[in-house]
Amino acid sequence: MQKILITGGAGFIGSNLTEYFLNKGYQVVCLDNFVTGYRHNVEPFLQNPNYQLIEGDICDLEMCRKAVENIDYVLHQAALGSVPRSIKDPIKSNEINISGFLNMLVAARDANIKRFVYAASSSTYGDSVSLPKVENVIGRPLSPYAITKYVNELYADVFAKTYGMECVGLRYFNVFGRRQDSNGTYAAVIPLFIKQLMNHESPKINGTGDYSRDFTYIDNVIRMNELAMFTDNPDAVNTVYNTAVGDCTTLNDLIVYLKKYLSEFDEKIADIEAVHGPNRIGDIPHSLASVEKAEKLLGYQPSHTIEKGLKEAISWYWENLK
Ligand SMILES: NC(=O)c1ccc[n+]([C@@H]2O[C@H](COP(=O)([O-])OP(=O)(O)OC[C@H]3O[C@@H](n4cnc5c(N)ncnc54)[C@H](O)[C@@H]3O)[C@@H](O)[C@H]2O)c1
């Protein structure tokens, strides 16, 4: 039976990957220190004989070595997310997202794992204004977080060239879906707006609301991880892919969708108006991915548009936040 190590497995994306691969019959090891992840995200798996939880920090190389023992594939998700968090504390983001990443690469190299698939980020496009974003046209980073994610790509590339490792980077574009954290200063916009609307509060948009994003439902991200991990196309490895839908939605339109789908549960939500504040430092105006490379080399087709994803996510939040 193939064994997968998912770092950051107590977080939003990592716990969804865990659930999916356990359901498919794989053995899953999770390495997480719960800095932003939650016990309730791993609790459903604890009794599964194919699941092992290792509580530890990727900044500890010996811990990384322990976690990769007898592992076939690594899905590396552990990192400190959020652009504003990295602006507030660049040293911490650098430590976890770069030094921790390097520890994982070294441990994976020494354990001769088959493939190292890692969470990269659309923030790597930085100040490039060209749309849609294609993998080989990037700009200069706009935040410490963006630097860390770009450095990950550089290290993975060098480890492939120098040590013959197989690495694939997935540049996630604004992922959303079940189990994404709706609490705290650094909550992502979709769970934050859903929670505010459910509480009959006005969601606060930074700026006029015409900034747009390629909001990507978690099931599309899971599919990209699966394709990247198992592809037998030699041209498809040691590279990076946009992990997105290939469609963009403005924040104003996002509010329209959220109100529409949430008011099916509570009709009062239809009357709530958003309020606007100043633009946030480090935010790029528009983000839209080309998914052509993933289609061509990995055979990827997004299963969920933003609307289909929002409907599923809202049902989950309604059941779990109410
Ligand atoms: N959510 C998005 O829209 C998005 C977009 C682009 C990239 N990403 C990347 O995807 C990955 C997963 O993001 P997420 O949204 O699930 O975030 P998350 O915060 O929910 O999950 C990250 C997990 O990593 C763990 N972790 C952090 N530092 C650690 C350390 N030092 N040692 C061990 N575990 C540690 C956390 O406890 C958490 O469980 C991250 O690498 C993030 O940068 C996410």
PDB file of N, CA, C and O and ligand atoms in Angstrom, residues 7-15 31-38 41 56-60 76-82 85 92 95-97 100 118-123 145 149 152 170-176 179-181 188 216, ligand 1:
ATOM      1  N   THR A   7       2.306  17.105   5.034  1.00  0.00           N
ATOM      2  CA  THR A   7       2.680  18.071   6.068  1.00  0.00           C
ATOM      3  C   THR A   7       1.580  19.139   6.093  1.00  0.00           C
ATOM      4  O   THR A   7       0.955  19.418   5.070  1.00  0.00           O
ATOM      5  N   GLY A   8       1.352  19.690   7.274  1.00  0.00           N
ATOM      6  CA  GLY A   8       0.254  20.655   7.386  1.00  0.00           C
ATOM      7  C   GLY A   8      -1.096  19.964   7.281  1.00  0.00           C
ATOM      8  O   GLY A   8      -2.101  20.580   6.907  1.00  0.00           O
ATOM      9  N   GLY A   9      -1.123  18.688   7.652  1.00  0.00           N
ATOM     10  CA  GLY A   9      -2.351  17.879   7.498  1.00  0.00           C
ATOM     11  C   GLY A   9      -3.468  18.241   8.460  1.00  0.00           C
ATOM     12  O   GLY A   9      -4.579  17.719   8.337  1.00  0.00           O
ATOM     13  N   ALA A  10      -3.193  19.129   9.437  1.00  0.00           N
ATOM     14  CA  ALA A  10      -4.264  19.568  10.336  1.00  0.00           C
ATOM     15  C   ALA A  10      -4.883  20.878   9.849  1.00  0.00           C
ATOM     16  O   ALA A  10      -5.789  21.429  10.473  1.00  0.00           O
ATOM     17  N   GLY A  11      -4.379  21.376   8.738  1.00  0.00           N
ATOM     18  CA  GLY A  11      -4.901  22.630   8.201  1.00  0.00           C
ATOM     19  C   GLY A  11      -6.026  22.395   7.211  1.00  0.00           C
ATOM     20  O   GLY A  11      -6.486  21.257   7.019  1.00  0.00           O
ATOM     21  N   PHE A  12      -6.450  23.469   6.585  1.00  0.00           N
ATOM     22  CA  PHE A  12      -7.580  23.424   5.641  1.00  0.00           C
ATOM     23  C   PHE A  12      -7.286  22.474   4.466  1.00  0.00           C
ATOM     24  O   PHE A  12      -7.981  21.465   4.274  1.00  0.00           O
ATOM     25  N   ILE A  13      -6.259  22.765   3.690  1.00  0.00           N
ATOM     26  CA  ILE A  13      -6.006  21.968   2.483  1.00  0.00           C
ATOM     27  C   ILE A  13      -5.491  20.576   2.867  1.00  0.00           C
ATOM     28  O   ILE A  13      -5.946  19.554   2.334  1.00  0.00           O
ATOM     29  N   GLY A  14      -4.567  20.533   3.845  1.00  0.00           N
ATOM     30  CA  GLY A  14      -3.978  19.257   4.253  1.00  0.00           C
ATOM     31  C   GLY A  14      -5.017  18.268   4.778  1.00  0.00           C
ATOM     32  O   GLY A  14      -4.943  17.070   4.490  1.00  0.00           O
ATOM     33  N   SER A  15      -6.001  18.745   5.540  1.00  0.00           N
ATOM     34  CA  SER A  15      -6.998  17.806   6.088  1.00  0.00           C
ATOM     35  C   SER A  15      -7.935  17.319   4.988  1.00  0.00           C
ATOM     36  O   SER A  15      -8.406  16.180   5.025  1.00  0.00           O
ATOM     37  N   LEU A  31       2.156  15.363   9.368  1.00  0.00           N
ATOM     38  CA  LEU A  31       3.113  16.077  10.237  1.00  0.00           C
ATOM     39  C   LEU A  31       2.600  17.502  10.398  1.00  0.00           C
ATOM     40  O   LEU A  31       2.450  18.229   9.405  1.00  0.00           O
ATOM     41  N   ASP A  32       2.304  17.882  11.636  1.00  0.00           N
ATOM     42  CA  ASP A  32       1.750  19.220  11.880  1.00  0.00           C
ATOM     43  C   ASP A  32       2.066  19.645  13.302  1.00  0.00           C
ATOM     44  O   ASP A  32       2.079  18.810  14.209  1.00  0.00           O
ATOM     45  N   ASN A  33       2.304  20.925  13.505  1.00  0.00           N
ATOM     46  CA  ASN A  33       2.532  21.412  14.879  1.00  0.00           C
ATOM     47  C   ASN A  33       1.352  22.244  15.388  1.00  0.00           C
ATOM     48  O   ASN A  33       1.451  22.878  16.427  1.00  0.00           O
ATOM     49  N   PHE A  34       0.266  22.253  14.645  1.00  0.00           N
ATOM     50  CA  PHE A  34      -0.991  22.915  15.049  1.00  0.00           C
ATOM     51  C   PHE A  34      -0.838  24.423  15.272  1.00  0.00           C
ATOM     52  O   PHE A  34      -1.591  25.017  16.019  1.00  0.00           O
ATOM     53  N   VAL A  35       0.112  25.039  14.601  1.00  0.00           N
ATOM     54  CA  VAL A  35       0.261  26.494  14.793  1.00  0.00           C
ATOM     55  C   VAL A  35      -0.934  27.240  14.211  1.00  0.00           C
ATOM     56  O   VAL A  35      -1.428  28.207  14.803  1.00  0.00           O
ATOM     57  N   THR A  36      -1.432  26.792  13.057  1.00  0.00           N
ATOM     58  CA  THR A  36      -2.699  27.346  12.518  1.00  0.00           C
ATOM     59  C   THR A  36      -3.705  26.230  12.229  1.00  0.00           C
ATOM     60  O   THR A  36      -4.831  26.509  11.836  1.00  0.00           O
ATOM     61  N   GLY A  37      -3.285  24.974  12.402  1.00  0.00           N
ATOM     62  CA  GLY A  37      -4.196  23.846  12.163  1.00  0.00           C
ATOM     63  C   GLY A  37      -4.999  23.527  13.418  1.00  0.00           C
ATOM     64  O   GLY A  37      -4.754  24.117  14.488  1.00  0.00           O
ATOM     65  N   TYR A  38      -5.950  22.619  13.291  1.00  0.00           N
ATOM     66  CA  TYR A  38      -6.869  22.333  14.400  1.00  0.00           C
ATOM     67  C   TYR A  38      -6.977  20.842  14.681  1.00  0.00           C
ATOM     68  O   TYR A  38      -6.967  20.028  13.764  1.00  0.00           O
ATOM     69  N   ASN A  41      -9.773  19.078  12.971  1.00  0.00           N
ATOM     70  CA  ASN A  41      -9.558  18.675  11.566  1.00  0.00           C
ATOM     71  C   ASN A  41      -8.961  17.271  11.451  1.00  0.00           C
ATOM     72  O   ASN A  41      -9.067  16.646  10.393  1.00  0.00           O
ATOM     73  N   GLY A  56       4.684  17.695  15.260  1.00  0.00           N
ATOM     74  CA  GLY A  56       6.047  18.207  15.232  1.00  0.00           C
ATOM     75  C   GLY A  56       6.192  19.342  14.243  1.00  0.00           C
ATOM     76  O   GLY A  56       5.289  19.639  13.456  1.00  0.00           O
ATOM     77  N   ASP A  57       7.374  19.944  14.293  1.00  0.00           N
ATOM     78  CA  ASP A  57       7.649  21.185  13.562  1.00  0.00           C
ATOM     79  C   ASP A  57       8.569  20.890  12.372  1.00  0.00           C
ATOM     80  O   ASP A  57       9.593  20.227  12.546  1.00  0.00           O
ATOM     81  N   ILE A  58       8.228  21.412  11.210  1.00  0.00           N
ATOM     82  CA  ILE A  58       9.095  21.210  10.045  1.00  0.00           C
ATOM     83  C   ILE A  58      10.413  21.977  10.181  1.00  0.00           C
ATOM     84  O   ILE A  58      11.326  21.776   9.404  1.00  0.00           O
ATOM     85  N   CYS A  59      10.507  22.873  11.175  1.00  0.00           N
ATOM     86  CA  CYS A  59      11.776  23.569  11.401  1.00  0.00           C
ATOM     87  C   CYS A  59      12.774  22.670  12.133  1.00  0.00           C
ATOM     88  O   CYS A  59      13.925  23.057  12.335  1.00  0.00           O
ATOM     89  N   ASP A  60      12.323  21.478  12.537  1.00  0.00           N
ATOM     90  CA  ASP A  60      13.175  20.512  13.223  1.00  0.00           C
ATOM     91  C   ASP A  60      13.514  19.400  12.223  1.00  0.00           C
ATOM     92  O   ASP A  60      12.680  18.559  11.901  1.00  0.00           O
ATOM     93  N   HIS A  76       3.578  18.443   0.466  1.00  0.00           N
ATOM     94  CA  HIS A  76       4.039  19.410   1.467  1.00  0.00           C
ATOM     95  C   HIS A  76       3.126  20.650   1.476  1.00  0.00           C
ATOM     96  O   HIS A  76       3.170  21.474   0.555  1.00  0.00           O
ATOM     97  N   GLN A  77       2.335  20.755   2.542  1.00  0.00           N
ATOM     98  CA  GLN A  77       1.399  21.886   2.680  1.00  0.00           C
ATOM     99  C   GLN A  77       1.766  22.809   3.833  1.00  0.00           C
ATOM    100  O   GLN A  77       1.260  23.933   3.906  1.00  0.00           O
ATOM    101  N   ALA A  78       2.578  22.329   4.772  1.00  0.00           N
ATOM    102  CA  ALA A  78       2.847  23.114   5.987  1.00  0.00           C
ATOM    103  C   ALA A  78       3.562  24.423   5.645  1.00  0.00           C
ATOM    104  O   ALA A  78       4.590  24.419   4.972  1.00  0.00           O
ATOM    105  N   ALA A  79       2.993  25.507   6.085  1.00  0.00           N
ATOM    106  CA  ALA A  79       3.584  26.838   5.883  1.00  0.00           C
ATOM    107  C   ALA A  79       2.746  27.829   6.673  1.00  0.00           C
ATOM    108  O   ALA A  79       1.631  27.504   7.105  1.00  0.00           O
ATOM    109  N   LEU A  80       3.295  29.030   6.853  1.00  0.00           N
ATOM    110  CA  LEU A  80       2.465  30.105   7.413  1.00  0.00           C
ATOM    111  C   LEU A  80       1.868  30.848   6.237  1.00  0.00           C
ATOM    112  O   LEU A  80       2.597  31.472   5.456  1.00  0.00           O
ATOM    113  N   GLY A  81       0.567  30.750   6.098  1.00  0.00           N
ATOM    114  CA  GLY A  81      -0.111  31.432   5.002  1.00  0.00           C
ATOM    115  C   GLY A  81      -0.354  32.890   5.349  1.00  0.00           C
ATOM    116  O   GLY A  81      -0.011  33.329   6.456  1.00  0.00           O
ATOM    117  N   SER A  82      -0.918  33.622   4.404  1.00  0.00           N
ATOM    118  CA  SER A  82      -1.366  35.007   4.581  1.00  0.00           C
ATOM    119  C   SER A  82      -0.272  36.042   4.331  1.00  0.00           C
ATOM    120  O   SER A  82       0.765  36.074   5.004  1.00  0.00           O
ATOM    121  N   ARG A  85       0.087  38.499   7.382  1.00  0.00           N
ATOM    122  CA  ARG A  85       0.848  37.892   8.482  1.00  0.00           C
ATOM    123  C   ARG A  85       2.353  38.001   8.208  1.00  0.00           C
ATOM    124  O   ARG A  85       3.146  38.308   9.089  1.00  0.00           O
ATOM    125  N   LYS A  92       9.386  35.107  10.949  1.00  0.00           N
ATOM    126  CA  LYS A  92       8.689  33.838  11.229  1.00  0.00           C
ATOM    127  C   LYS A  92       8.270  33.162   9.922  1.00  0.00           C
ATOM    128  O   LYS A  92       8.417  31.951   9.762  1.00  0.00           O
ATOM    129  N   GLU A  95      11.296  31.654   8.330  1.00  0.00           N
ATOM    130  CA  GLU A  95      11.775  30.471   9.060  1.00  0.00           C
ATOM    131  C   GLU A  95      10.981  29.218   8.671  1.00  0.00           C
ATOM    132  O   GLU A  95      11.548  28.194   8.330  1.00  0.00           O
ATOM    133  N   ILE A  96       9.672  29.339   8.704  1.00  0.00           N
ATOM    134  CA  ILE A  96       8.833  28.158   8.448  1.00  0.00           C
ATOM    135  C   ILE A  96       8.756  27.858   6.950  1.00  0.00           C
ATOM    136  O   ILE A  96       8.937  26.724   6.516  1.00  0.00           O
ATOM    137  N   ASN A  97       8.517  28.911   6.175  1.00  0.00           N
ATOM    138  CA  ASN A  97       8.236  28.675   4.748  1.00  0.00           C
ATOM    139  C   ASN A  97       9.491  28.407   3.925  1.00  0.00           C
ATOM    140  O   ASN A  97       9.402  27.774   2.874  1.00  0.00           O
ATOM    141  N   GLY A 100      11.985  25.624   6.877  1.00  0.00           N
ATOM    142  CA  GLY A 100      11.177  24.400   7.068  1.00  0.00           C
ATOM    143  C   GLY A 100      11.020  23.646   5.760  1.00  0.00           C
ATOM    144  O   GLY A 100      11.109  22.415   5.715  1.00  0.00           O
ATOM    145  N   TYR A 118       4.478  20.096  -3.746  1.00  0.00           N
ATOM    146  CA  TYR A 118       4.403  21.126  -2.703  1.00  0.00           C
ATOM    147  C   TYR A 118       3.453  22.265  -3.082  1.00  0.00           C
ATOM    148  O   TYR A 118       3.224  22.546  -4.251  1.00  0.00           O
ATOM    149  N   ALA A 119       2.950  22.915  -2.026  1.00  0.00           N
ATOM    150  CA  ALA A 119       2.039  24.047  -2.186  1.00  0.00           C
ATOM    151  C   ALA A 119       2.846  25.282  -2.536  1.00  0.00           C
ATOM    152  O   ALA A 119       3.545  25.837  -1.692  1.00  0.00           O
ATOM    153  N   ALA A 120       2.782  25.701  -3.780  1.00  0.00           N
ATOM    154  CA  ALA A 120       3.355  26.987  -4.184  1.00  0.00           C
ATOM    155  C   ALA A 120       2.206  28.002  -4.146  1.00  0.00           C
ATOM    156  O   ALA A 120       1.148  27.721  -3.572  1.00  0.00           O
ATOM    157  N   SER A 121       2.387  29.154  -4.761  1.00  0.00           N
ATOM    158  CA  SER A 121       1.333  30.169  -4.606  1.00  0.00           C
ATOM    159  C   SER A 121       1.252  31.125  -5.791  1.00  0.00           C
ATOM    160  O   SER A 121       2.279  31.475  -6.392  1.00  0.00           O
ATOM    161  N   SER A 122       0.037  31.587  -6.057  1.00  0.00           N
ATOM    162  CA  SER A 122      -0.172  32.591  -7.109  1.00  0.00           C
ATOM    163  C   SER A 122       0.510  33.909  -6.746  1.00  0.00           C
ATOM    164  O   SER A 122       0.710  34.760  -7.615  1.00  0.00           O
ATOM    165  N   SER A 123       0.876  34.081  -5.460  1.00  0.00           N
ATOM    166  CA  SER A 123       1.540  35.329  -5.063  1.00  0.00           C
ATOM    167  C   SER A 123       2.885  35.481  -5.771  1.00  0.00           C
ATOM    168  O   SER A 123       3.429  36.593  -5.840  1.00  0.00           O
ATOM    169  N   TYR A 145       5.728  36.890   2.159  1.00  0.00           N
ATOM    170  CA  TYR A 145       5.119  35.580   1.863  1.00  0.00           C
ATOM    171  C   TYR A 145       5.412  35.164   0.420  1.00  0.00           C
ATOM    172  O   TYR A 145       5.802  34.031   0.146  1.00  0.00           O
ATOM    173  N   LYS A 149       7.432  31.766  -1.083  1.00  0.00           N
ATOM    174  CA  LYS A 149       6.853  30.770  -1.987  1.00  0.00           C
ATOM    175  C   LYS A 149       7.658  30.677  -3.284  1.00  0.00           C
ATOM    176  O   LYS A 149       7.765  29.612  -3.873  1.00  0.00           O
ATOM    177  N   ASN A 152      10.758  28.612  -2.562  1.00  0.00           N
ATOM    178  CA  ASN A 152      10.409  27.178  -2.580  1.00  0.00           C
ATOM    179  C   ASN A 152      10.584  26.617  -3.986  1.00  0.00           C
ATOM    180  O   ASN A 152      11.153  25.546  -4.182  1.00  0.00           O
ATOM    181  N   LEU A 170       2.661  23.378  -7.020  1.00  0.00           N
ATOM    182  CA  LEU A 170       1.297  23.747  -7.424  1.00  0.00           C
ATOM    183  C   LEU A 170       1.013  25.162  -6.938  1.00  0.00           C
ATOM    184  O   LEU A 170       0.909  25.405  -5.722  1.00  0.00           O
ATOM    185  N   ARG A 171       0.922  26.085  -7.871  1.00  0.00           N
ATOM    186  CA  ARG A 171       0.638  27.483  -7.494  1.00  0.00           C
ATOM    187  C   ARG A 171      -0.859  27.619  -7.255  1.00  0.00           C
ATOM    188  O   ARG A 171      -1.639  27.824  -8.194  1.00  0.00           O
ATOM    189  N   TYR A 172      -1.238  27.500  -5.988  1.00  0.00           N
ATOM    190  CA  TYR A 172      -2.654  27.608  -5.623  1.00  0.00           C
ATOM    191  C   TYR A 172      -3.140  29.051  -5.787  1.00  0.00           C
ATOM    192  O   TYR A 172      -2.469  29.995  -5.366  1.00  0.00           O
ATOM    193  N   PHE A 173      -4.335  29.174  -6.351  1.00  0.00           N
ATOM    194  CA  PHE A 173      -4.995  30.491  -6.493  1.00  0.00           C
ATOM    195  C   PHE A 173      -6.187  30.538  -5.531  1.00  0.00           C
ATOM    196  O   PHE A 173      -7.175  29.824  -5.739  1.00  0.00           O
ATOM    197  N   ASN A 174      -6.149  31.376  -4.506  1.00  0.00           N
ATOM    198  CA  ASN A 174      -7.279  31.586  -3.570  1.00  0.00           C
ATOM    199  C   ASN A 174      -8.199  30.385  -3.413  1.00  0.00           C
ATOM    200  O   ASN A 174      -9.302  30.341  -3.955  1.00  0.00           O
ATOM    201  N   VAL A 175      -7.722  29.435  -2.650  1.00  0.00           N
ATOM    202  CA  VAL A 175      -8.478  28.198  -2.443  1.00  0.00           C
ATOM    203  C   VAL A 175      -9.586  28.438  -1.412  1.00  0.00           C
ATOM    204  O   VAL A 175      -9.396  29.200  -0.464  1.00  0.00           O
ATOM    205  N   PHE A 176     -10.732  27.785  -1.594  1.00  0.00           N
ATOM    206  CA  PHE A 176     -11.807  27.875  -0.593  1.00  0.00           C
ATOM    207  C   PHE A 176     -12.544  26.534  -0.516  1.00  0.00           C
ATOM    208  O   PHE A 176     -12.434  25.701  -1.417  1.00  0.00           O
ATOM    209  N   ARG A 179     -13.977  23.327   5.814  1.00  0.00           N
ATOM    210  CA  ARG A 179     -12.917  23.345   6.841  1.00  0.00           C
ATOM    211  C   ARG A 179     -11.941  24.521   6.740  1.00  0.00           C
ATOM    212  O   ARG A 179     -10.994  24.593   7.515  1.00  0.00           O
ATOM    213  N   GLN A 180     -12.148  25.445   5.805  1.00  0.00           N
ATOM    214  CA  GLN A 180     -11.260  26.617   5.806  1.00  0.00           C
ATOM    215  C   GLN A 180     -11.624  27.502   6.991  1.00  0.00           C
ATOM    216  O   GLN A 180     -12.808  27.762   7.233  1.00  0.00           O
ATOM    217  N   ASP A 181     -10.615  27.970   7.705  1.00  0.00           N
ATOM    218  CA  ASP A 181     -10.827  28.704   8.951  1.00  0.00           C
ATOM    219  C   ASP A 181     -11.544  30.037   8.709  1.00  0.00           C
ATOM    220  O   ASP A 181     -11.102  30.833   7.873  1.00  0.00           O
ATOM    221  N   ALA A 188      -9.304  33.931   5.455  1.00  0.00           N
ATOM    222  CA  ALA A 188      -9.452  34.222   4.026  1.00  0.00           C
ATOM    223  C   ALA A 188     -10.827  34.827   3.761  1.00  0.00           C
ATOM    224  O   ALA A 188     -11.762  34.670   4.559  1.00  0.00           O
ATOM    225  N   THR A 216     -10.716  29.197  -6.197  1.00  0.00           N
ATOM    226  CA  THR A 216     -10.560  27.796  -6.595  1.00  0.00           C
ATOM    227  C   THR A 216     -11.081  26.862  -5.509  1.00  0.00           C
ATOM    228  O   THR A 216     -10.572  26.887  -4.365  1.00  0.00           O
TER     229      THR A 216
HETATM  230  N1  LIG B   1      -5.501  28.638   1.091  1.00  0.00           N
HETATM  231  C1  LIG B   1      -5.060  29.253   0.011  1.00  0.00           C
HETATM  232  O1  LIG B   1      -5.792  29.951  -0.685  1.00  0.00           O
HETATM  233  C2  LIG B   1      -3.623  29.088  -0.426  1.00  0.00           C
HETATM  234  C3  LIG B   1      -3.187  29.797  -1.570  1.00  0.00           C
HETATM  235  C4  LIG B   1      -1.865  29.647  -1.979  1.00  0.00           C
HETATM  236  C5  LIG B   1      -1.020  28.795  -1.280  1.00  0.00           C
HETATM  237  N2  LIG B   1      -1.469  28.146  -0.164  1.00  0.00           N
HETATM  238  C6  LIG B   1      -0.545  27.282   0.553  1.00  0.00           C
HETATM  239  O2  LIG B   1      -1.168  26.037   0.801  1.00  0.00           O
HETATM  240  C7  LIG B   1      -0.679  25.467   2.003  1.00  0.00           C
HETATM  241  C8  LIG B   1      -1.831  25.081   2.919  1.00  0.00           C
HETATM  242  O3  LIG B   1      -2.571  26.255   3.224  1.00  0.00           O
HETATM  243  P1  LIG B   1      -3.931  26.230   4.059  1.00  0.00           P
HETATM  244  O4  LIG B   1      -4.809  27.249   3.468  1.00  0.00           O
HETATM  245  O5  LIG B   1      -4.406  24.849   4.239  1.00  0.00           O
HETATM  246  O6  LIG B   1      -3.397  26.821   5.447  1.00  0.00           O
HETATM  247  P2  LIG B   1      -3.603  26.292   6.935  1.00  0.00           P
HETATM  248  O7  LIG B   1      -3.025  27.338   7.828  1.00  0.00           O
HETATM  249  O8  LIG B   1      -5.006  25.879   7.160  1.00  0.00           O
HETATM  250  O9  LIG B   1      -2.683  24.993   6.965  1.00  0.00           O
HETATM  251  C9  LIG B   1      -1.307  25.033   7.161  1.00  0.00           C
HETATM  252  C10 LIG B   1      -0.964  23.909   8.136  1.00  0.00           C
HETATM  253  O10 LIG B   1       0.462  23.879   8.311  1.00  0.00           O
HETATM  254  C11 LIG B   1       0.730  23.712   9.693  1.00  0.00           C
HETATM  255  N3  LIG B   1       2.057  24.276   9.968  1.00  0.00           N
HETATM  256  C12 LIG B   1       2.432  25.583   9.867  1.00  0.00           C
HETATM  257  N4  LIG B   1       3.701  25.718  10.263  1.00  0.00           N
HETATM  258  C13 LIG B   1       4.150  24.489  10.602  1.00  0.00           C
HETATM  259  C14 LIG B   1       5.380  23.985  11.096  1.00  0.00           C
HETATM  260  N5  LIG B   1       6.406  24.817  11.350  1.00  0.00           N
HETATM  261  N6  LIG B   1       5.510  22.656  11.323  1.00  0.00           N
HETATM  262  C15 LIG B   1       4.469  21.826  11.083  1.00  0.00           C
HETATM  263  N7  LIG B   1       3.260  22.243  10.639  1.00  0.00           N
HETATM  264  C16 LIG B   1       3.112  23.559  10.414  1.00  0.00           C
HETATM  265  C17 LIG B   1      -0.373  24.469  10.393  1.00  0.00           C
HETATM  266  O11 LIG B   1      -0.549  24.091  11.741  1.00  0.00           O
HETATM  267  C18 LIG B   1      -1.569  24.127   9.529  1.00  0.00           C
HETATM  268  O12 LIG B   1      -2.197  22.946   9.979  1.00  0.00           O
HETATM  269  C19 LIG B   1       0.293  26.487   2.571  1.00  0.00           C
HETATM  270  O13 LIG B   1       1.594  26.140   2.154  1.00  0.00           O
HETATM  271  C20 LIG B   1      -0.133  27.782   1.920  1.00  0.00           C
HETATM  272  O14 LIG B   1       0.920  28.713   1.843  1.00  0.00           O
HETATM  273  C21 LIG B   1      -2.738  28.279   0.276  1.00  0.00           C
END
